[in-house]
Coordinates of C-alpha atoms and ligand atoms in Angstrom, one line a residue:
X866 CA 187.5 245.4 -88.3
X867 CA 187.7 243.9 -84.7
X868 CA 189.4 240.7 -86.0
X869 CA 190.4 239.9 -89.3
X870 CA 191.2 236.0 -90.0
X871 CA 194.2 235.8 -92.4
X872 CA 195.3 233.7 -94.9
X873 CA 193.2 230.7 -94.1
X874 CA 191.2 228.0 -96.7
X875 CA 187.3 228.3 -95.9
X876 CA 185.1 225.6 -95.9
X877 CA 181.9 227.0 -97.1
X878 CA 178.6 225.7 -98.7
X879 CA 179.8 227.8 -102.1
X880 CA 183.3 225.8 -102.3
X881 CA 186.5 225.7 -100.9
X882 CA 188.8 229.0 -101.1
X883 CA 191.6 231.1 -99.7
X884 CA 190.1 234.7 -98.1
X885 CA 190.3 236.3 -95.3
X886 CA 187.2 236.8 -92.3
X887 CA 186.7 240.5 -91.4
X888 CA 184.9 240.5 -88.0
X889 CA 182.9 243.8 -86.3
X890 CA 181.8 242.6 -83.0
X891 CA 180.0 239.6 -82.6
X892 CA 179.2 238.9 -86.6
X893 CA 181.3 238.3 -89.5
X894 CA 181.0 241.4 -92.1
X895 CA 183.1 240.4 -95.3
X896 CA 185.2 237.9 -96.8
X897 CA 187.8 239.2 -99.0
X898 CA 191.8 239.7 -99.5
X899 CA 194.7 241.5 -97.3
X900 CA 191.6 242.4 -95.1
X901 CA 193.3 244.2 -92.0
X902 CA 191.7 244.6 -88.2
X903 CA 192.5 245.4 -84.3
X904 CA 193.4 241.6 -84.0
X905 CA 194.4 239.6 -86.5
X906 CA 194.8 236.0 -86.6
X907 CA 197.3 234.3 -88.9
X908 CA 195.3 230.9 -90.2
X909 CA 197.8 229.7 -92.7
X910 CA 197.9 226.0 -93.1
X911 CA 195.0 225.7 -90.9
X912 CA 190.9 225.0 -92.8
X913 CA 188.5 227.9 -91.5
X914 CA 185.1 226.7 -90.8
X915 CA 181.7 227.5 -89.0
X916 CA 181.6 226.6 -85.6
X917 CA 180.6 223.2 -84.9
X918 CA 177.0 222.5 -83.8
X919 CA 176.3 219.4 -82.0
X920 CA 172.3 219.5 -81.3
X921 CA 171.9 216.6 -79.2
X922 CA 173.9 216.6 -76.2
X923 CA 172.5 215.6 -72.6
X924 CA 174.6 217.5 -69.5
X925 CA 173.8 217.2 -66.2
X926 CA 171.0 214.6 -66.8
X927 CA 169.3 213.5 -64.6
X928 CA 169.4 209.1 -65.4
X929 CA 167.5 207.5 -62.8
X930 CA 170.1 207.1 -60.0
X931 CA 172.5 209.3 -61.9
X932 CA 173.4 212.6 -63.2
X933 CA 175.2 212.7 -67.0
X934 CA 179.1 213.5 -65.7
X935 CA 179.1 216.6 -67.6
X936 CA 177.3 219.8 -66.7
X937 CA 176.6 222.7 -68.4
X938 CA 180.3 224.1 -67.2
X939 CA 182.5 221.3 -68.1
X940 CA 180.5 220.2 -71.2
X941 CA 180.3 223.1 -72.8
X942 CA 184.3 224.0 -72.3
X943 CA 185.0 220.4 -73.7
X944 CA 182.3 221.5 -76.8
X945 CA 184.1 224.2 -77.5
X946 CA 188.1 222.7 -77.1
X947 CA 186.6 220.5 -79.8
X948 CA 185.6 223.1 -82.0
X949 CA 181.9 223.4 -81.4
X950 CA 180.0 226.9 -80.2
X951 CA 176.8 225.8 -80.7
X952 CA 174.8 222.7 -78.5
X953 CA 171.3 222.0 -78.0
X954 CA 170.5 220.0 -74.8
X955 CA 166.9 218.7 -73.6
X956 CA 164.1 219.9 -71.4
X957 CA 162.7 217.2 -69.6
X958 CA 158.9 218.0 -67.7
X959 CA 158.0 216.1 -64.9
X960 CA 154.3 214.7 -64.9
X961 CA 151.9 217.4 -64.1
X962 CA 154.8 220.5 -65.0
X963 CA 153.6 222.7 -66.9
X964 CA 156.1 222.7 -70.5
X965 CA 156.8 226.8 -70.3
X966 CA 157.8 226.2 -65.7
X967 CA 160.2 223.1 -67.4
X968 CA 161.6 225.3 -70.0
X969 CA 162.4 228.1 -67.6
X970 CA 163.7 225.5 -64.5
X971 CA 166.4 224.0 -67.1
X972 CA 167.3 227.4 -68.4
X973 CA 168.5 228.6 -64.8
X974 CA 170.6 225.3 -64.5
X975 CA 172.2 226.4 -68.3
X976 CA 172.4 230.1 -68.0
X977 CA 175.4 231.9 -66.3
X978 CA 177.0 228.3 -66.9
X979 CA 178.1 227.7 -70.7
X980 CA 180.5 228.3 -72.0
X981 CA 179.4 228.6 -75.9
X982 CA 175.5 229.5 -77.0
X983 CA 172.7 226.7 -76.4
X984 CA 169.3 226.2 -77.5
X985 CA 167.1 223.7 -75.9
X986 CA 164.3 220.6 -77.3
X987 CA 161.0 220.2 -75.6
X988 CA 160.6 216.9 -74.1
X989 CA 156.7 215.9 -74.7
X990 CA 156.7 213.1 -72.0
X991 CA 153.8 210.1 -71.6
X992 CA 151.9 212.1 -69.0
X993 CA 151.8 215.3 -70.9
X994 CA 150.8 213.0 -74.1
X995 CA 148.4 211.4 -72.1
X996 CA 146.9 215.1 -70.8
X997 CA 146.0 216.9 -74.2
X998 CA 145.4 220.1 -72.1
X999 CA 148.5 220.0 -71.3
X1000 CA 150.0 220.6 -75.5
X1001 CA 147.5 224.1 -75.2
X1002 CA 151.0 226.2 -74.6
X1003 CA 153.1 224.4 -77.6
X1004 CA 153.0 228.0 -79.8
X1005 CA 154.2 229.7 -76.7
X1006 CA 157.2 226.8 -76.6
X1007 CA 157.7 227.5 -80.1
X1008 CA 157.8 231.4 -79.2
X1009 CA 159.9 231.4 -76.7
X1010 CA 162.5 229.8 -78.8
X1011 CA 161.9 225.8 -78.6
X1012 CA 160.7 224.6 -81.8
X1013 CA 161.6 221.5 -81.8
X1014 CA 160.1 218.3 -80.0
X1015 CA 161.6 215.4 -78.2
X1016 CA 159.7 212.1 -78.8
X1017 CA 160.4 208.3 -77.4
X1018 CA 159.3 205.5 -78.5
X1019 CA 160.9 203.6 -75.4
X1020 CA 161.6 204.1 -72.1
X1021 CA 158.8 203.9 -69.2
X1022 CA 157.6 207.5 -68.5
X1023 CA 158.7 208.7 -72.3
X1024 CA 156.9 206.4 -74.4
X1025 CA 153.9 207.3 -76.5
X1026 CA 151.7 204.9 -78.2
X1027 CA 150.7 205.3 -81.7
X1028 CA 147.2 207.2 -80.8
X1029 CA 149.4 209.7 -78.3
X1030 CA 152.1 209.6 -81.0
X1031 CA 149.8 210.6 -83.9
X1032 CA 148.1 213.4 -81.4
X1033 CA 151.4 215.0 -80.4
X1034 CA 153.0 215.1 -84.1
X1035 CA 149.7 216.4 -85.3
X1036 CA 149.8 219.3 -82.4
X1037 CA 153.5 219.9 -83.2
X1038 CA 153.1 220.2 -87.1
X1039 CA 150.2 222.7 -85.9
X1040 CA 152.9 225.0 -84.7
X1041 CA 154.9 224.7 -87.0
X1042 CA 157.6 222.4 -85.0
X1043 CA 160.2 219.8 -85.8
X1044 CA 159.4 216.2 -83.6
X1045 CA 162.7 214.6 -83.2
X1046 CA 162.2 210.8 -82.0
X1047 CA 164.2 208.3 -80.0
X1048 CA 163.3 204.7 -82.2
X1049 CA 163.0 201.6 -80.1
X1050 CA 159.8 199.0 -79.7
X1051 CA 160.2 199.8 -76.2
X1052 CA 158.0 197.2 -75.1
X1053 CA 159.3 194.7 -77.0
X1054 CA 162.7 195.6 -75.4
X1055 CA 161.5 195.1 -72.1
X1056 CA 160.1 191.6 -72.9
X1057 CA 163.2 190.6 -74.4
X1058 CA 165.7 192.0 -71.6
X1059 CA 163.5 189.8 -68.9
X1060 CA 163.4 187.1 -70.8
X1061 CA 167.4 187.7 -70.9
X1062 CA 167.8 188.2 -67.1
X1063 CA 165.0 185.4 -66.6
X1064 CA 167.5 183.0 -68.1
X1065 CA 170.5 184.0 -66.7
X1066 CA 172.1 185.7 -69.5
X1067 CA 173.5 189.3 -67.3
X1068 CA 176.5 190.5 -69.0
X1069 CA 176.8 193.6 -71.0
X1070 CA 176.2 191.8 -74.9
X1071 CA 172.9 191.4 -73.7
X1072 CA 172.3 194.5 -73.8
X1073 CA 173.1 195.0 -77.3
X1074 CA 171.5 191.4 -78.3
X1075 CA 167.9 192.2 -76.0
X1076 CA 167.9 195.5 -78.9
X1077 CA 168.2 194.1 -82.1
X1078 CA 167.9 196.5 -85.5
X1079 CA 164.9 194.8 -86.7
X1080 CA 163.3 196.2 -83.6
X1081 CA 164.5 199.9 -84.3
X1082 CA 163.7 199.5 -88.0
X1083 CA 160.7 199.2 -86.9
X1084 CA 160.2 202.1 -84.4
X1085 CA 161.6 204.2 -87.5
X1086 CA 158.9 202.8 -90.0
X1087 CA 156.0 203.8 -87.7
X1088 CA 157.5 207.0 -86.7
X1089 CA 157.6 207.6 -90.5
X1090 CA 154.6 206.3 -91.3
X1091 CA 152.8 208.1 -88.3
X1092 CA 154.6 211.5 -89.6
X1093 CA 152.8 211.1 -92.9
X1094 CA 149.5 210.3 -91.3
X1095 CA 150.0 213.3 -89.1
X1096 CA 151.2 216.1 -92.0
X1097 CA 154.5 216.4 -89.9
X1098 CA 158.1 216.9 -90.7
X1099 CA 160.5 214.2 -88.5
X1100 CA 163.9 214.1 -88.0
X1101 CA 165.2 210.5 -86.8
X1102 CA 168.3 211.0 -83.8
X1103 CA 170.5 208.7 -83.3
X1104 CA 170.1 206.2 -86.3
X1105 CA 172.6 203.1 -85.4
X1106 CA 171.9 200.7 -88.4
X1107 CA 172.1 200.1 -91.7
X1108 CA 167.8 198.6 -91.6
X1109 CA 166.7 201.8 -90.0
X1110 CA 168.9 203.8 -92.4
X1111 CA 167.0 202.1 -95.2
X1112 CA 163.5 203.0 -93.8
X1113 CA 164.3 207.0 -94.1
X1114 CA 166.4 206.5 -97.5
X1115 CA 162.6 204.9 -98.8
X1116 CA 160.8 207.5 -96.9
X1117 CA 162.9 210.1 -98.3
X1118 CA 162.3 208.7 -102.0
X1119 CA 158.7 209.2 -101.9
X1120 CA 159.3 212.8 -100.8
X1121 CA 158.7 212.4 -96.9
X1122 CA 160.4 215.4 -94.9
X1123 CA 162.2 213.0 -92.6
X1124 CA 165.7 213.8 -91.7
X1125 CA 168.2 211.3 -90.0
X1126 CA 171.3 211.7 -87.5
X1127 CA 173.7 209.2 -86.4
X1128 CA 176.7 209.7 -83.9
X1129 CA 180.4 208.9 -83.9
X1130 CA 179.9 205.9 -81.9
X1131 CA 177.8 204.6 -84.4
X1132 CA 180.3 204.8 -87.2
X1133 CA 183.3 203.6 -85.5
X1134 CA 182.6 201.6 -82.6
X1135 CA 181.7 197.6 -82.9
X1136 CA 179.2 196.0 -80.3
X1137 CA 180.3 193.0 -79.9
X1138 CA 183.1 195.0 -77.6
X1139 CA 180.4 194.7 -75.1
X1140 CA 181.9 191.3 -74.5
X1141 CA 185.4 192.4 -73.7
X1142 CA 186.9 193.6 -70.7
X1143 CA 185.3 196.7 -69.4
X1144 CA 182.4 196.2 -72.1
X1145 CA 179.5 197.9 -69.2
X1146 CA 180.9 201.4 -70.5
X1147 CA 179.8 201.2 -73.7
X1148 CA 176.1 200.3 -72.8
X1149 CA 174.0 203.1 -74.5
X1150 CA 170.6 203.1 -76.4
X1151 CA 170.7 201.9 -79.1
X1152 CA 173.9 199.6 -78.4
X1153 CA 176.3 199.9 -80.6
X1154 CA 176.4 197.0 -83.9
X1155 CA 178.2 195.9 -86.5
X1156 CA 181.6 196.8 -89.1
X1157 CA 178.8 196.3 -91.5
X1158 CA 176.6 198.7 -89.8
X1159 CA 179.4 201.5 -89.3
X1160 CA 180.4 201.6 -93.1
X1161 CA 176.4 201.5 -94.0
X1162 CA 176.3 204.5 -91.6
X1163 CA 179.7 206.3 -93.2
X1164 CA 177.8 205.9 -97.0
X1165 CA 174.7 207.5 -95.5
X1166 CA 176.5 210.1 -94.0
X1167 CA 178.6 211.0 -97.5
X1168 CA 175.8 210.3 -99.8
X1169 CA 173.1 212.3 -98.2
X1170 CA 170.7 209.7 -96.8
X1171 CA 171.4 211.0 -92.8
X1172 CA 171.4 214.7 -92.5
X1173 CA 173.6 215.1 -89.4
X1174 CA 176.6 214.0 -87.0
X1175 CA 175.2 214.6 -83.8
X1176 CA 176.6 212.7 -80.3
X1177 CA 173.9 211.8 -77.9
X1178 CA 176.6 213.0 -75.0
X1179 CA 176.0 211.4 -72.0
X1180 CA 178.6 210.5 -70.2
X1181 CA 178.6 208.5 -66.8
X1182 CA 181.6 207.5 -64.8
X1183 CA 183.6 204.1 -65.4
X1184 CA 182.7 203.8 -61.4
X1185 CA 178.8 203.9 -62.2
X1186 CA 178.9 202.3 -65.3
X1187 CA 181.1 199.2 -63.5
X1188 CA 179.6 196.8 -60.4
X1189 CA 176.3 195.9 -61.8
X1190 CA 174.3 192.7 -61.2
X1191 CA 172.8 192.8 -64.6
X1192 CA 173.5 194.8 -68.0
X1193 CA 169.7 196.2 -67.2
X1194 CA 170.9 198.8 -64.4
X1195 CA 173.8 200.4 -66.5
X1196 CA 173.5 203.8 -67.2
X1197 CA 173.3 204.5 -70.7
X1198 CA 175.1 206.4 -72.5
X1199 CA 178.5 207.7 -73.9
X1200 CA 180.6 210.8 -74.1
X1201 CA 181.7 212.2 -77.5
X1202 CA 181.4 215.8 -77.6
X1203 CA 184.8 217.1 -77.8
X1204 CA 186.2 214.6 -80.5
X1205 CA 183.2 214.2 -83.2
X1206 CA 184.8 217.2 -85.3
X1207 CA 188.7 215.1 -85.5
X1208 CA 186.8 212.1 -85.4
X1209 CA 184.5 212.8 -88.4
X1210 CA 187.7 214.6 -90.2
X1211 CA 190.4 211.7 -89.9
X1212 CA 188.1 208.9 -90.7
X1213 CA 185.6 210.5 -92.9
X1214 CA 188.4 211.3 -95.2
X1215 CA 188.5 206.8 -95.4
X1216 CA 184.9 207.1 -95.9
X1217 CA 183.9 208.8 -98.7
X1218 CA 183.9 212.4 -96.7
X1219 CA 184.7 215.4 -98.8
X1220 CA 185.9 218.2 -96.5
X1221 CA 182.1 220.3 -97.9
X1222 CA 180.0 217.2 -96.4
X1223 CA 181.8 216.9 -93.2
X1224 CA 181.4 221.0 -92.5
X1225 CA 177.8 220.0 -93.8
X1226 CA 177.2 217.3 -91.4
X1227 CA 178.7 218.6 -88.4
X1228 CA 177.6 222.5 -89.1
X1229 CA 175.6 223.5 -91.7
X1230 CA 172.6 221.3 -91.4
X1231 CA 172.0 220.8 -87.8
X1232 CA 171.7 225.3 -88.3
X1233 CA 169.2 224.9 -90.5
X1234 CA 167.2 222.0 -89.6
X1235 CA 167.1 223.2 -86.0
X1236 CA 166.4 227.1 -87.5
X1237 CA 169.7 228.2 -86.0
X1238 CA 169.2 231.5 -88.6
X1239 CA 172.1 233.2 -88.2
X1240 CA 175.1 229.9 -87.4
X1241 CA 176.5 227.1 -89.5
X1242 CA 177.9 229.4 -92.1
X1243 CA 180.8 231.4 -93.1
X1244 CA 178.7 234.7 -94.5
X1245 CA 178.5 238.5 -94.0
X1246 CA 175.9 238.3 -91.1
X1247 CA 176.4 235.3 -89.7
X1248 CA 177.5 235.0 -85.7
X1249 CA 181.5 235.4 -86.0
X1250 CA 181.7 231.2 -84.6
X1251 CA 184.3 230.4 -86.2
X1252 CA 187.2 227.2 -86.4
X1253 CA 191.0 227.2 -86.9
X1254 CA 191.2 223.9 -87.6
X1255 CA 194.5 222.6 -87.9
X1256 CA 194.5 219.3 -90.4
X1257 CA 198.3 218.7 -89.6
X1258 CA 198.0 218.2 -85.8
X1259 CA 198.2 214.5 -84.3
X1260 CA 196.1 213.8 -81.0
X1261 CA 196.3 210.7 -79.6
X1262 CA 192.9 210.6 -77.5
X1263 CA 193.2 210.2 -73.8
X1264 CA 190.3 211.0 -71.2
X1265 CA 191.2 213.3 -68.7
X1266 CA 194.9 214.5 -71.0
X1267 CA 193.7 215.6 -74.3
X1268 CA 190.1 215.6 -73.4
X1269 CA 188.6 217.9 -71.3
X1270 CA 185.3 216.0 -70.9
X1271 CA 184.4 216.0 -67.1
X1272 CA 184.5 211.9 -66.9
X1273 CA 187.3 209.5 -66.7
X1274 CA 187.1 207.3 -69.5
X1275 CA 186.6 207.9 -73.3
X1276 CA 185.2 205.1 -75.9
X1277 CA 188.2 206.2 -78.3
X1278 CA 190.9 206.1 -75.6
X1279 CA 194.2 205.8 -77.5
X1280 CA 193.2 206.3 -81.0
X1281 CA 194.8 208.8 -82.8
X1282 CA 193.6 211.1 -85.2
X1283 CA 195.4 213.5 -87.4
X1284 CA 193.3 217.2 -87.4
X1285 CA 192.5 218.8 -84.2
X1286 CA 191.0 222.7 -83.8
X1287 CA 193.6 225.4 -82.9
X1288 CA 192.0 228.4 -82.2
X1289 CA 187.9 228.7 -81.8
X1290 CA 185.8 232.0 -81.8
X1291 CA 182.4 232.3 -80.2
X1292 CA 180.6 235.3 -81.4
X1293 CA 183.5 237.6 -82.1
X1294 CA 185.4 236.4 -79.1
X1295 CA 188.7 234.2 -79.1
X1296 CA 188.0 231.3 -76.6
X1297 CA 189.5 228.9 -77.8
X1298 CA 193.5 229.5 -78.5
X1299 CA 196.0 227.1 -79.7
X1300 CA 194.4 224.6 -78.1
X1301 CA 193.5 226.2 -74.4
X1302 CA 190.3 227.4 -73.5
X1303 CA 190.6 231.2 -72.9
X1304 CA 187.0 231.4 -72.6
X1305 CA 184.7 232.3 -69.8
X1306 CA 181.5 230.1 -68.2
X1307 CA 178.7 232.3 -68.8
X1308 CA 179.6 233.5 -71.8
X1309 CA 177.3 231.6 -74.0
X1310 CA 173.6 232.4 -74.7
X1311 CA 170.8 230.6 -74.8
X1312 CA 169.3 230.9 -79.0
X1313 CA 166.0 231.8 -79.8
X1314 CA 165.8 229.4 -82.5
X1315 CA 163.2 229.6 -85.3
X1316 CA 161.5 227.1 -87.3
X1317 CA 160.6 226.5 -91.1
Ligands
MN1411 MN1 167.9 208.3 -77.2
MN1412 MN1 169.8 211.3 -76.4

């Protein structure tokens, strides 16, 4: 054995136990007792799980007038100080680019740069919608390792309207692909947030009050119902309320295939904070909502009506996010990727979390929706990624001090949490150890993942 973990409580689909990880390069080859190796590491006290996987993460984004804070250096270190190995980031084609030259360009920005294994979603923007010819390559997507779709239902450029929408799911399911969807009435956002500006009202809460949940709700419903007309499989990101929660709990009733994420922000962070001092950082799509909303979220979460705890990581500085004229030219979007393992272990444990859901949420699923075949799981064959997680450690959160997160603010700044990874293994490789990132950029690969 390479590495033998010792003496450490797994976390595992199966149950909850005491065994030991034998390691042999970069997979995990037996569980068992008093297994002995070149390196051992001593887990006692600490939970051993499967590395975190975080599949919607935005670095070095391109946002208009701004880049996302984090690229795929600095991102990817943070991931992995926070106990995930695994991240799946966007491709994003400009009009007329063909999907496989996209694919390729925004490999060479990620490659020789992360620092823990990535995969990558395909972006099917409004011109490519709009330009069947240009959906004749989605097998060779799928082939080369991208089975999985970005869709918007907002955003200028992004959008698709229900004929383009229906196409494109229809050509996905073809393949055999997963569409994931952003759910806002886009257009009925835009009306709303000039009608908002027209009157005067420019402060941050009118961000969050310009997208209601009624208006996602219904982005969700016709997404579903659009799915079902279309013979495709869905999987709803960042779900921020309790309504549009409901529309994939009904969809899931009749037997729909629709899966739904939400992200830390929408379990623990209140909108009306938009109002307070500093309220322009929290501006992100969809804004955050209510108490109500978060402990809605926290059932879902537990009780198997959302799938995944993703974080939509995008972070921008508290310099670009500060200065504006109106709420409408704040970039959106928040940073989350280092905490969501602590923060989904301290205060799932108040919401109905057992320690098998949260390794669930946060690991096992997002593998195998997103056809991750050989992560998310603590089995002879699986890629040694692998958590020390320490349930006894106390971080206070603190951007730019306990976070490593290339931006200087957090949205939990000074809340503690009790559970914080020690030591993290990526592929058979310590990089992660008590805490410091012994790592190395460039170590990470980018996953050929496989659908179905
Ligand atoms: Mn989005
Ligand atoms: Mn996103």
């Amino acid at each position: 054995m390479d590495i033998v973990i010792r003496n450490g409580t797994l976390i595992t689909l199966g149950g909850i136990f005491s065994a030991d990880v034998g390691i042999v390069g970069e997979r995990i080859v037996v569980l068992g007792e008093e297994l002995h190796g070149k390196m051992e590491l001593d887990a006692t006290g600490c939970y051993v799980l499967p590395g975190g996987i975080d599949p919607h993460v935005h670095l070095q984004m391109p946002v208009g007038n701004y880049v996302s804070s984090d690229d795929f250096a600095s991102g990817t270190v943070a991931a992995a100080l926070g106990g995930t190995t695994t991240v799946i980031d966007f491709v994003e084609p400009e009009p007329g680019e063909p999907l496989l030259d996209a694919l390729e360009k925004r490999r060479a920005e990620a490659d020789g740069r992360v620092a823990v294994d990535y995969g990558l979603h395909m972006t099917i923007p409004t011109w490519h919608a709009a330009h069947p010819e240009a959906l004749d390559t989605l097998s060779e997507v799928v082939a080369a390792g991208v089975p999985s779709f970005k869709l918007y239902l907002a955003y200028e450029g992004l959008r698709l309207d229900d004929p383009q929408l229906y196409r494109v799911m229809k050509a996905i399911a073809g393949v055999g692909g997963l569409p994931i969807i952003h759910c806002e009435n886009g257009p009925l956002c835009e009306t709303l947030r000039a009608q908002a500006v027209a009157q005067g009202n420019t402060t941050p809460i009118y961000h969050a009050l310009t997208r209601p949940p009624r208006q996602e709700a219904e982005a969700v419903s016709r997404a579903i119902d659009l799915a079902a007309l279309a013979g495709s499989p869905l999987y709803v990101v960042h779900v921020s309320c309790e309504e549009s929660m409901l529309r994939i709990q009904a969809a899931r009733v009749r037997g729909e295939p629709v899966y739904g994420e939400t992200c830390p922000q929408y379990l623990l962070l209140n909108g009306m904070a938009l109002d307070l001092p500093d309220g322009e950082r929290l501006v992100c799509s969809p804004p955050l909502r209510t108490e109500e909303d978060n402990e809605a979220l926290w059932g879902g979460l537990a009780f198997e009506d959302l799938d995944v705890l993703a974080t939509d990581h995008c972070p921008f500085t508290a310099a670009e996010k500060s200065g504006h004229a109106d709420f409408t030219t704040i970039p959106g979007g928040l940073p989350s990727i280092e905490a969501r393992l602590s923060l989904a272990y301290h205060f799932g444990q108040r919401h109905w979390m057992t320690l098998e859901r949260w390794v669930e949420v946060c690991c096992t699923n997002p593998a195998r929706i997103f056809g991750l075949r050989r992560k998310g799981q603590i089995a002879p064959g699986f890629d040694a990624d692998l958590v020390l997680f320490d349930p006894a450690r106390w971080v206070t959160i603190q951007a730019g001090r306990t976070l490593h997160e290339q931006v200087d603010w957090s949205p939990y700044e000074g809340m503690t949490v009790q559970g914080w990874p020690r030591d993290v293994l990526s592929r058979g490789r310590v990089i992660v150890c008590d805490g410091e990132f012994v790592g190395e950029q460039g170590w990470g690969r980018f996953v050929l993942r496989e659908q179905g």
